[in-house]
Coordinates of C-alpha atoms in Angstrom, one line a residue:
M142 CA -0.5 -0.4 0.2
R143 CA 2.7 2.0 0.8
S144 CA 4.7 2.1 -2.5
S145 CA 1.1 2.2 -4.6
Y146 CA 1.5 5.8 -2.5
N147 CA 4.6 6.5 -3.0
R148 CA 4.6 6.1 -6.5
F149 CA 1.0 8.0 -7.4
V150 CA 2.6 11.3 -5.4
L151 CA 5.7 10.8 -7.3
W152 CA 4.4 10.7 -11.1
G153 CA 2.1 13.2 -9.5
A154 CA 5.5 15.5 -8.8
L155 CA 7.0 14.8 -11.7
I156 CA 3.6 15.5 -14.4
G157 CA 2.9 19.3 -11.7
L158 CA 7.3 19.9 -12.8
V159 CA 6.8 19.0 -16.3
V160 CA 3.1 21.0 -16.5
F161 CA 5.2 23.6 -15.1
G162 CA 7.8 24.0 -17.2
L163 CA 5.6 23.6 -20.2
I164 CA 4.0 27.3 -18.9
G165 CA 7.4 28.5 -18.2
T166 CA 8.2 27.9 -22.0
A167 CA 5.9 29.3 -22.9
H168 CA 5.5 33.0 -20.3
G169 CA 9.3 33.7 -21.8
Q170 CA 7.8 33.2 -25.9
V171 CA 4.0 35.3 -25.4
P172 CA 4.8 37.8 -28.1
S173 CA 5.8 41.4 -26.9
S174 CA 3.1 42.7 -29.0
N175 CA 0.3 40.9 -26.8
P176 CA -2.4 42.3 -24.6
V177 CA -1.0 42.1 -20.5
Y178 CA -3.5 41.5 -18.2
P179 CA -2.7 42.1 -14.2
V180 CA -2.7 39.3 -11.2
T181 CA -3.9 39.5 -7.8
M182 CA -2.6 37.2 -5.0
P183 CA -3.2 37.4 -1.4
M184 CA -0.5 37.6 1.6
G185 CA -1.6 37.3 5.3
A186 CA 0.3 37.0 7.8
G187 CA 3.1 35.5 7.4
S188 CA 3.2 34.5 3.8
Q189 CA 5.7 34.7 1.3
P190 CA 4.8 36.3 -2.1
F191 CA 6.2 33.6 -5.5
I192 CA 8.6 37.3 -4.9
N193 CA 10.6 38.3 -2.7
V194 CA 9.5 41.6 -1.4
A195 CA 10.5 43.9 0.6
P196 CA 8.7 47.2 1.4
T197 CA 10.6 50.1 0.6
P198 CA 12.1 52.3 3.6
G199 CA 9.9 54.9 4.6
V200 CA 6.3 54.1 3.2
M201 CA 4.0 54.0 5.4
P202 CA 1.3 51.5 6.1
G203 CA -1.5 51.3 3.3
E204 CA 0.9 52.9 0.8
S205 CA 2.7 51.9 -2.6
S206 CA 6.4 50.2 -2.4
S207 CA 7.7 49.2 -6.1
V208 CA 9.8 46.4 -6.4
S209 CA 11.5 44.9 -9.5
L210 CA 10.6 40.6 -11.2
P211 CA 14.1 38.8 -11.2
D212 CA 15.4 38.8 -14.1
S213 CA 15.0 35.7 -15.2
P214 CA 12.3 33.7 -13.4
P215 CA 13.7 30.5 -11.3
I216 CA 15.3 27.4 -13.3
L217 CA 14.1 24.1 -12.5
P218 CA 16.1 21.3 -12.5
G219 CA 15.6 18.7 -15.6
L220 CA 13.4 21.6 -17.2
P221 CA 15.3 23.9 -20.0
H222 CA 16.7 26.6 -19.4
Q223 CA 14.0 30.1 -20.4
P224 CA 15.1 32.7 -21.7
V225 CA 15.9 35.9 -19.7
L226 CA 13.0 38.4 -19.8
P227 CA 12.8 42.3 -19.2
T228 CA 12.4 43.8 -15.8
A229 CA 8.9 45.2 -15.2
E230 CA 7.6 47.3 -12.5
V231 CA 4.8 46.1 -9.0
V232 CA 3.2 48.6 -7.0
V233 CA 3.1 46.7 -3.5
P234 CA 0.6 48.0 -1.0
V235 CA 2.1 47.2 2.6
P236 CA -0.6 45.1 4.5
P237 CA -2.1 48.4 6.9
A238 CA -1.9 45.7 10.2
P239 CA -0.2 42.8 10.7
G240 CA -2.3 39.8 10.4
L241 CA -5.1 40.8 7.3
A242 CA -5.1 39.5 4.1
Q243 CA -5.4 42.5 1.5
P244 CA -4.1 41.7 -2.5
I245 CA -1.6 42.1 -4.0
P246 CA -1.7 43.0 -7.8
M247 CA 1.4 41.7 -9.8
V248 CA 1.7 42.5 -13.4
Q249 CA 3.4 38.5 -15.2
P250 CA 6.6 39.7 -17.1
G251 CA 5.9 40.8 -21.3
G252 CA 7.9 41.9 -23.7
A253 CA 7.7 46.4 -24.0
G254 CA 4.7 47.6 -23.9
T255 CA 4.5 45.5 -20.2
T256 CA 3.0 48.1 -17.7
G257 CA 3.1 48.5 -14.0
A258 CA 3.5 50.6 -11.6
S259 CA 3.0 54.9 -12.5
N260 CA 6.4 55.5 -12.6
A261 CA 8.3 58.0 -14.7
G262 CA 9.2 56.1 -17.8
T263 CA 6.3 53.1 -17.3
A264 CA 4.7 52.9 -20.8
P265 CA 0.8 53.8 -20.8
A266 CA -1.4 50.9 -20.1
S267 CA -2.7 49.5 -24.0
T268 CA -5.9 50.6 -24.6
P269 CA -7.8 47.7 -26.3
P270 CA -8.2 47.7 -30.5
S271 CA -12.3 48.7 -31.1
D272 CA -13.9 46.4 -33.0
P273 CA -15.7 48.3 -35.4
D274 CA -19.1 45.9 -36.9
K275 CA -19.6 47.2 -32.7
P276 CA -23.0 49.1 -33.5
K277 CA -22.4 52.8 -31.1
F278 CA -25.4 54.0 -29.9
D279 CA -26.4 57.5 -29.4
L280 CA -28.8 59.3 -26.9
N281 CA -31.2 61.8 -28.6
W282 CA -34.8 63.2 -27.2
N283 CA -38.1 63.7 -29.4
S284 CA -40.6 64.1 -26.4
G285 CA -39.1 61.1 -25.0
L286 CA -35.2 59.6 -23.9
F287 CA -35.2 56.5 -27.8
I288 CA -31.2 55.4 -27.9
Q289 CA -30.3 53.8 -31.2
T290 CA -27.5 53.4 -33.4
A291 CA -25.4 56.5 -35.0
D292 CA -27.3 54.9 -38.1
K293 CA -31.0 54.9 -37.5
R294 CA -30.8 50.8 -37.4
L295 CA -31.9 49.8 -33.6
S296 CA -33.6 52.0 -31.7
F297 CA -35.4 51.5 -28.0
H298 CA -37.8 54.2 -26.3
F299 CA -38.7 53.4 -23.2
G300 CA -41.8 55.7 -22.1
A301 CA -45.4 55.9 -19.3
T302 CA -47.8 58.3 -19.3
A303 CA -49.9 58.5 -15.4
Q304 CA -54.0 60.0 -16.0
Y305 CA -55.2 61.5 -12.8
D306 CA -58.4 62.7 -13.0
F307 CA -61.0 65.1 -10.7
V308 CA -64.8 65.2 -11.6
W309 CA -67.9 66.5 -10.0
Y310 CA -71.1 66.0 -10.8
S311 CA -75.0 67.5 -10.1
A312 CA -77.6 65.8 -12.0
S313 CA -81.2 65.1 -11.7
P314 CA -83.3 62.5 -9.2
I315 CA -85.0 61.6 -11.5
L316 CA -82.7 59.6 -13.6
E317 CA -80.5 58.6 -11.3
M318 CA -83.1 57.1 -9.4
G319 CA -86.3 55.9 -11.5
R320 CA -89.3 57.2 -11.8
L321 CA -90.1 53.9 -9.8
G322 CA -86.4 54.6 -7.6
N323 CA -85.2 50.8 -9.3
D324 CA -85.0 51.9 -12.4
G325 CA -82.5 55.1 -13.2
V326 CA -78.9 54.9 -13.7
G327 CA -77.6 55.1 -10.7
K328 CA -75.5 57.7 -8.9
F329 CA -72.9 60.7 -9.9
H330 CA -70.7 60.9 -7.5
D331 CA -67.4 63.6 -7.3
A332 CA -63.8 61.7 -7.5
A333 CA -60.7 61.2 -7.8
N334 CA -59.1 59.1 -10.2
L335 CA -56.0 57.3 -12.2
R336 CA -57.6 57.2 -15.1
R337 CA -54.6 55.7 -16.9
G338 CA -51.3 54.4 -15.4
R339 CA -48.8 53.0 -18.2
I340 CA -45.4 51.6 -19.4
F341 CA -44.7 50.8 -22.5
F342 CA -41.2 49.7 -25.0
E343 CA -40.8 50.5 -28.7
G344 CA -38.3 50.9 -31.2
T345 CA -37.0 49.7 -34.5
L346 CA -34.6 46.4 -35.2
Y347 CA -32.1 46.4 -37.4
E348 CA -34.5 48.8 -40.1
A349 CA -37.1 46.0 -40.7
V350 CA -38.9 45.6 -37.8
D351 CA -41.3 48.0 -35.2
Y352 CA -42.4 47.0 -31.9
K353 CA -44.5 47.7 -28.5
F354 CA -45.2 46.3 -25.7
E355 CA -46.9 48.6 -23.0
L356 CA -49.7 47.9 -19.7
E357 CA -52.2 48.9 -18.1
F358 CA -52.6 48.8 -14.8
F359 CA -55.5 50.5 -13.8
N360 CA -58.3 48.8 -16.0
G361 CA -61.2 48.6 -13.8
I362 CA -62.2 44.5 -14.0
G363 CA -65.6 42.8 -12.3
F364 CA -67.7 40.4 -12.6
S365 CA -70.3 42.0 -14.6
P366 CA -71.1 44.6 -17.2
A367 CA -70.4 48.2 -16.6
G368 CA -72.7 49.9 -14.4
T369 CA -73.4 47.8 -11.6
T370 CA -76.2 49.1 -9.1
N371 CA -75.4 45.6 -7.0
P372 CA -73.0 47.2 -4.2
T373 CA -71.2 43.2 -3.3
I374 CA -70.2 42.9 -7.3
A375 CA -68.6 46.2 -7.0
G376 CA -66.4 45.3 -4.4
S377 CA -65.2 42.7 -6.1
I378 CA -62.9 45.0 -9.0
T379 CA -59.5 45.7 -9.4
N380 CA -56.7 47.1 -11.2
S381 CA -55.1 44.8 -13.1
P382 CA -52.5 45.2 -15.4
G383 CA -53.2 43.7 -18.5
P384 CA -51.5 45.0 -22.4
T385 CA -53.0 47.3 -24.8
D386 CA -50.3 47.7 -27.6
A387 CA -48.8 44.5 -28.3
W388 CA -47.7 44.3 -31.7
M389 CA -44.5 43.8 -34.4
T390 CA -44.9 45.7 -37.5
I391 CA -42.5 44.0 -40.8
K392 CA -42.1 47.6 -43.1
D393 CA -41.9 47.1 -45.9
V394 CA -43.3 44.2 -47.5
P395 CA -42.7 44.6 -51.0
F396 CA -47.0 46.0 -52.0
L397 CA -48.9 45.3 -48.6
G398 CA -46.1 48.0 -47.5
N399 CA -46.4 46.7 -43.5
I400 CA -47.6 43.7 -41.2
R401 CA -48.1 43.8 -37.8
I402 CA -49.1 41.3 -35.6
G403 CA -50.2 40.9 -32.1
S404 CA -52.5 43.6 -30.3
Q405 CA -53.5 46.1 -31.5
K406 CA -56.0 48.4 -32.6
E407 CA -58.7 48.0 -35.6
W408 CA -58.4 49.8 -38.9
F409 CA -61.8 52.1 -37.3
S410 CA -62.4 55.4 -36.5
L411 CA -60.8 58.6 -36.7
E412 CA -60.7 59.7 -32.3
H413 CA -59.8 55.7 -32.1
L414 CA -56.6 55.8 -34.3
N415 CA -55.7 59.5 -32.2
S416 CA -53.0 58.8 -29.4
Y417 CA -54.6 58.0 -25.8
R418 CA -51.8 61.0 -25.2
N419 CA -52.8 63.2 -27.5
L420 CA -56.6 63.9 -27.2
E421 CA -58.4 66.8 -27.7
F422 CA -60.9 66.7 -24.4
M423 CA -60.7 64.0 -21.3
E424 CA -62.5 61.6 -23.0
R425 CA -63.3 60.8 -26.4
S426 CA -67.8 61.6 -27.9
F427 CA -70.1 59.0 -27.6
L428 CA -69.3 56.2 -30.8
F429 CA -66.2 55.1 -29.3
D430 CA -68.6 52.7 -26.8
F431 CA -71.3 53.3 -29.7
A432 CA -69.4 52.2 -32.9
Q433 CA -66.3 51.5 -32.2
A434 CA -65.4 47.4 -32.7
T435 CA -63.3 47.5 -29.1
A436 CA -65.6 48.9 -27.0
F437 CA -64.5 45.8 -24.4
N438 CA -61.6 45.6 -24.5
N439 CA -59.7 48.8 -23.9
G440 CA -59.4 49.6 -27.7
F441 CA -57.4 46.9 -28.7
S442 CA -58.0 43.2 -30.5
P443 CA -55.5 40.4 -30.7
G444 CA -54.5 40.1 -34.8
I445 CA -52.1 40.6 -38.0
S446 CA -53.1 43.8 -40.9
V447 CA -51.3 44.9 -43.6
F448 CA -51.1 49.2 -43.8
R449 CA -49.4 51.3 -45.9
T450 CA -50.0 55.4 -48.0
W451 CA -50.2 55.5 -52.0
L452 CA -49.3 59.2 -54.1
D453 CA -46.6 60.5 -51.6
D454 CA -48.3 59.9 -48.8
R455 CA -51.5 61.3 -49.7
V456 CA -53.6 58.4 -49.2
F457 CA -53.9 55.8 -46.8
S458 CA -55.8 52.0 -46.3
G459 CA -55.3 49.9 -44.8
I460 CA -56.7 46.3 -42.8
G461 CA -57.2 43.7 -41.2
M462 CA -58.7 40.7 -39.8
Y463 CA -58.4 40.0 -35.9
K464 CA -59.9 38.1 -33.3
N465 CA -63.2 39.4 -31.6
E466 CA -62.3 39.8 -27.7
S467 CA -64.2 41.7 -24.9
D468 CA -62.4 41.4 -22.4
L469 CA -59.1 44.0 -20.8
I470 CA -56.6 41.6 -20.4
G471 CA -56.0 40.6 -24.0
F472 CA -57.8 37.3 -24.1
G473 CA -60.0 35.9 -26.8
L474 CA -61.4 32.2 -26.4
G475 CA -64.3 30.7 -29.4
D476 CA -64.2 28.9 -32.3
G477 CA -65.2 31.5 -34.9
Q478 CA -65.7 35.0 -32.8
Y479 CA -63.3 36.9 -35.7
A480 CA -64.0 40.4 -37.3
V481 CA -62.5 42.0 -40.4
T482 CA -61.6 45.7 -40.0
G483 CA -60.4 48.2 -43.5
R484 CA -60.3 52.0 -43.6
I485 CA -59.2 53.9 -46.4
A486 CA -57.9 57.6 -46.7
A487 CA -57.4 60.4 -48.4
L488 CA -55.9 64.3 -48.3
P489 CA -57.4 66.9 -50.6
I490 CA -55.3 68.9 -50.0
W491 CA -52.1 69.8 -48.5
M492 CA -50.3 71.8 -47.7
P493 CA -47.9 71.1 -44.3
D494 CA -45.8 74.2 -44.8
D495 CA -48.9 76.4 -44.9
K496 CA -50.5 75.2 -42.6
I497 CA -53.9 74.0 -44.5
F498 CA -54.3 70.0 -44.9
W499 CA -57.4 68.3 -44.7
S500 CA -58.5 64.8 -44.7
V501 CA -61.6 63.1 -45.7
G502 CA -62.2 58.6 -44.6
G503 CA -63.9 55.8 -44.2
A504 CA -64.1 52.9 -42.0
M505 CA -66.6 49.5 -42.1
S506 CA -66.2 46.6 -39.5
H507 CA -68.5 43.3 -40.0
R508 CA -68.2 41.0 -36.9
D509 CA -68.7 37.4 -36.2
P510 CA -70.1 38.8 -32.2
V511 CA -68.2 36.8 -28.9
D512 CA -70.6 33.8 -28.3
D513 CA -73.6 34.9 -30.1
R514 CA -73.8 38.6 -27.9
V515 CA -74.3 41.7 -28.6
Q516 CA -73.9 45.1 -26.0
V517 CA -73.5 48.4 -26.8
R518 CA -73.8 50.7 -23.8
I519 CA -72.4 54.7 -23.1
R520 CA -70.1 55.7 -20.9
S521 CA -70.7 59.8 -19.9
N522 CA -67.8 61.8 -21.2
I523 CA -65.9 62.6 -17.1
R524 CA -66.4 59.6 -16.0
N525 CA -65.1 58.8 -12.2
A526 CA -63.8 55.6 -11.6
P527 CA -63.1 52.5 -13.7
F528 CA -65.5 51.3 -15.5
P529 CA -67.9 49.0 -13.1
L530 CA -68.9 51.6 -11.5
L531 CA -69.4 54.3 -13.9
P532 CA -73.3 55.2 -14.3
L533 CA -74.4 53.8 -17.4
L534 CA -76.2 56.6 -20.5
A535 CA -78.0 54.1 -22.0
N536 CA -77.6 50.1 -22.1
T537 CA -79.0 47.4 -23.6
G538 CA -78.7 44.7 -22.3
S539 CA -77.0 41.9 -24.1
L540 CA -78.4 41.1 -27.3
D541 CA -78.4 37.3 -29.4
S542 CA -77.1 39.1 -32.1
S543 CA -76.4 36.6 -35.6
S544 CA -73.2 39.4 -36.8
Q545 CA -72.2 42.9 -36.3
D546 CA -71.7 45.7 -38.8
L547 CA -70.4 49.5 -38.3
F548 CA -69.1 52.2 -41.1
N549 CA -67.5 54.9 -40.0
F550 CA -66.9 58.5 -42.3
E551 CA -64.5 61.1 -41.3
T552 CA -63.4 64.6 -41.2
A553 CA -60.6 66.6 -40.6
A554 CA -59.2 69.6 -40.9
V555 CA -56.7 72.4 -39.5
W556 CA -56.0 75.8 -41.3
G557 CA -53.6 77.8 -39.0
S558 CA -53.7 77.9 -35.6
M559 CA -57.8 76.0 -35.8
S560 CA -58.8 72.5 -36.3
L561 CA -61.9 71.0 -37.0
Q562 CA -63.4 67.3 -36.7
A563 CA -66.3 65.6 -36.8
E564 CA -67.4 61.7 -37.9
Y565 CA -70.7 59.6 -38.6
S566 CA -70.9 56.2 -37.5
A567 CA -73.7 54.0 -37.9
N568 CA -74.4 50.1 -35.7
V569 CA -76.6 47.4 -37.7
I570 CA -77.0 44.3 -34.6
R571 CA -78.3 41.7 -37.1
G572 CA -81.2 39.1 -36.2
A573 CA -81.2 40.3 -32.0
R574 CA -83.1 38.9 -29.5
V575 CA -82.8 39.7 -26.0
A576 CA -80.6 37.1 -24.2
P577 CA -81.9 35.2 -21.3
T578 CA -80.5 34.6 -18.2
L579 CA -80.6 32.7 -15.6
T580 CA -84.7 34.0 -14.6
T581 CA -86.0 34.8 -17.2
P582 CA -85.6 33.3 -20.4
A583 CA -85.0 35.2 -24.8
G584 CA -87.3 37.3 -24.8
P585 CA -88.6 37.7 -29.0
P586 CA -87.7 38.8 -31.7
L587 CA -86.9 41.7 -32.8
G588 CA -84.6 41.9 -36.0
D589 CA -81.6 44.8 -36.9
L590 CA -81.4 46.9 -35.3
F591 CA -80.6 50.5 -36.3
F592 CA -78.3 52.8 -34.5
Q593 CA -76.5 56.2 -35.7
G594 CA -75.0 58.2 -33.6
A595 CA -72.5 61.6 -34.9
Y596 CA -70.4 64.1 -33.2
A597 CA -68.8 67.4 -34.7
Q598 CA -65.7 69.7 -32.7
A599 CA -63.8 72.6 -33.8
L600 CA -60.7 74.1 -31.2
I601 CA -58.3 77.1 -31.3
F602 CA -54.7 77.7 -30.6
L603 CA -54.6 80.9 -28.6
T604 CA -50.7 81.4 -28.3
G605 CA -50.7 79.9 -32.4
E606 CA -49.1 76.5 -32.6
S607 CA -50.9 74.6 -34.5
R608 CA -51.7 70.6 -34.8
T609 CA -49.9 69.1 -37.1
W610 CA -50.9 65.3 -39.2
N611 CA -48.9 61.9 -39.6
N612 CA -49.5 61.3 -43.0
K613 CA -47.9 57.6 -42.6
Q614 CA -50.4 55.9 -40.9
F615 CA -53.9 59.8 -40.7
Y616 CA -53.9 60.8 -37.1
F617 CA -53.2 63.7 -35.0
N618 CA -49.1 64.2 -34.1
R619 CA -48.7 65.3 -30.1
V620 CA -48.8 69.1 -29.5
V621 CA -45.5 71.1 -29.3
P622 CA -45.7 74.0 -27.7
K623 CA -44.1 77.4 -29.2
R624 CA -42.2 77.9 -25.9
P625 CA -42.9 75.6 -23.2
F626 CA -44.6 77.0 -19.8
R627 CA -41.7 77.9 -16.8
L628 CA -41.8 80.1 -14.2
K629 CA -37.8 80.6 -14.4
R630 CA -37.0 82.1 -17.5
N631 CA -34.0 84.3 -17.0
D632 CA -32.0 81.7 -18.5
C633 CA -34.8 80.7 -21.0
D634 CA -34.8 83.1 -23.7
E635 CA -37.5 79.9 -25.6
C636 CA -40.0 80.1 -22.4
G637 CA -43.1 80.9 -21.7
W638 CA -46.1 80.1 -20.9
G639 CA -46.3 77.0 -22.6
A640 CA -49.9 76.3 -25.2
W641 CA -53.4 77.6 -25.0
E642 CA -56.1 76.0 -26.0
V643 CA -60.1 75.6 -26.2
G644 CA -62.8 73.7 -28.1
A645 CA -66.1 72.4 -28.6
R646 CA -68.0 69.4 -29.3
Y647 CA -71.2 67.9 -29.8
S648 CA -72.8 64.5 -29.7
Y649 CA -75.5 63.3 -30.9
L650 CA -76.2 59.8 -30.2
D651 CA -80.0 57.8 -31.5
M652 CA -80.5 54.0 -30.6
T653 CA -83.9 54.0 -30.9
N654 CA -85.2 51.5 -32.5
Q655 CA -89.3 51.0 -34.0
S656 CA -87.9 46.9 -32.5
L657 CA -86.3 48.3 -28.8
Q658 CA -85.8 52.1 -27.8
V659 CA -83.2 53.3 -26.0
A660 CA -82.3 56.5 -25.1
R661 CA -81.7 58.9 -26.9
L662 CA -78.5 61.4 -26.1
D663 CA -76.9 65.0 -25.9
S664 CA -73.8 66.4 -25.3
V665 CA -71.9 69.7 -25.5
T666 CA -68.1 69.6 -24.1
L667 CA -66.3 72.9 -23.4
G668 CA -63.2 72.3 -22.6
L669 CA -59.5 75.0 -22.5
N670 CA -56.3 72.7 -22.9
W671 CA -53.0 74.4 -21.0
Y672 CA -50.0 72.3 -23.1
L673 CA -47.0 73.2 -20.0
N674 CA -44.1 71.2 -22.9
S675 CA -44.7 68.4 -24.9
N676 CA -45.0 66.8 -22.6
A677 CA -47.4 68.1 -19.3
K678 CA -50.2 69.5 -19.6
I679 CA -54.0 70.5 -17.9
Q680 CA -57.1 69.5 -18.8
W681 CA -60.7 71.2 -17.7
N682 CA -64.0 69.9 -19.7
Y683 CA -66.9 70.6 -19.2
D684 CA -70.2 68.0 -20.0
Y685 CA -74.2 68.5 -20.5
A686 CA -75.4 65.0 -21.2
H687 CA -79.0 64.6 -21.7
R688 CA -81.0 61.5 -21.9
G689 CA -84.7 62.5 -24.1
D690 CA -86.8 59.4 -26.4
T691 CA -87.2 57.1 -23.9
P692 CA -90.6 56.0 -22.7
N693 CA -89.6 52.7 -21.1
A694 CA -86.8 54.2 -19.0
A695 CA -85.2 57.3 -16.7
Q696 CA -84.7 60.8 -18.7
G697 CA -83.2 64.0 -16.6
H698 CA -79.8 65.8 -17.4
V699 CA -76.4 65.5 -16.1
H700 CA -73.4 68.6 -15.1
A701 CA -69.3 67.2 -15.2
L702 CA -66.5 69.5 -14.2
G703 CA -63.4 68.1 -14.7
I704 CA -60.1 68.4 -14.7
R705 CA -57.0 66.3 -15.9
S706 CA -52.5 66.9 -15.6
Q707 CA -51.3 64.3 -18.1
F708 CA -48.4 63.7 -18.7
D709 CA -46.0 61.3 -20.5
F710 CA -42.4 60.4 -22.3

């Protein structure tokens, strides 16, 4: 047993000596142009370094002293003589107190260019050569911080939006409570409400693909539609995160232009396509709830679409197939339940240098209803809570339906500081009948229901700005004030009071039909917008809404005053 152990030790020692010799020989053959890497050896109390080091006289603990490596490493017995290596300086920090382990920085000997202590006459440390193929990134601010390569092939933008609302109401008691105390729309309460809280990132990949992903953190999700009066159900709502935009776009596709895949806005209605960050009023008109392809899912549907412009960006076309779904978390389950939606628009007048243009267009959507049911419910133009808690100005209830068709006509124009916008929509519910519930059977057939609505609005800047147009996707851009707001202006010649805009909108909705009379709604909204800069604004809205032509339900009016503070980047 002992002889076996001795043979093991001898063989191990021999192999170790051979390896050590080969390493030493390899070190002596390293070309002088190779990079040199620092090596750290731990030193404890009483331990000896590989190289005998003595602190320089007069150097206190914690300072540094310099020593010289020997002209050649030790020659091991039985191995070839190693070449003489040049001398390199080594900085040795003296331990501050005996018994504490301190690292000793060492530099391996090499050729010319070997670096050691920063003493006079020592060659400076060389910088590793840069990779010419490695992209260089720049930071740019364009109403948000963008990271992009110098050639603009890659870009990344992280952003967020917060909208906080304060709301005050005054409503007719008969509208709230109803004639019999149980057929009203519900109580309108004063409130403070975080209307939207979203974060997102977006960018471009190698010029060929655009992408965007956004989460909404203040969705109101409950177990019943908006307008519930059951306190138990109303109390079950949660503000659950859900996706809005979650898509990628393949660009420059021959003939098709762009292909977008994922959760996206359907190509329907100008005010829907306008970004929520750039809304002229606190809420979109009645048409968003009335004839919007995505009224129950935050405005976004999963699907695939193609879009492009023609004739030097004077004509736009977009069409897509989508999964028709009605929840706020981007989830669609069910056989069929698809929708086809398309939009076309044109610029008969386009003089952007003179701040004059005019756009006209139209859209259509044919839909297979989710679970063969359709519901149209209308919220007020100023809101005070997540949607399950909101009183509803009009509500068809759940209707069985074989299919649904939506139609839209739009126009928008800018003339200097003034902007005009209007839309008309129709909602056709085919093969309708009141859906059964747990306690009531299905109602009699209602046939095809035809509802319609419209809005018109006008706004003007008091400070000389003009709204601009995205002529790649045909909707409005964000407002950029000429003189951003700043009280301390002694070092900012271009600062001022921001941009101020006033506007008015009239909305109309007719949801009466020969076989089903829901309501007729009229609304007037007045607005004052203060754009402190391109990323922050404050809005004041007053809205008067009237509900009439409802022989089987309560009638009356609602006065609402709302204030919104918003920032986004």
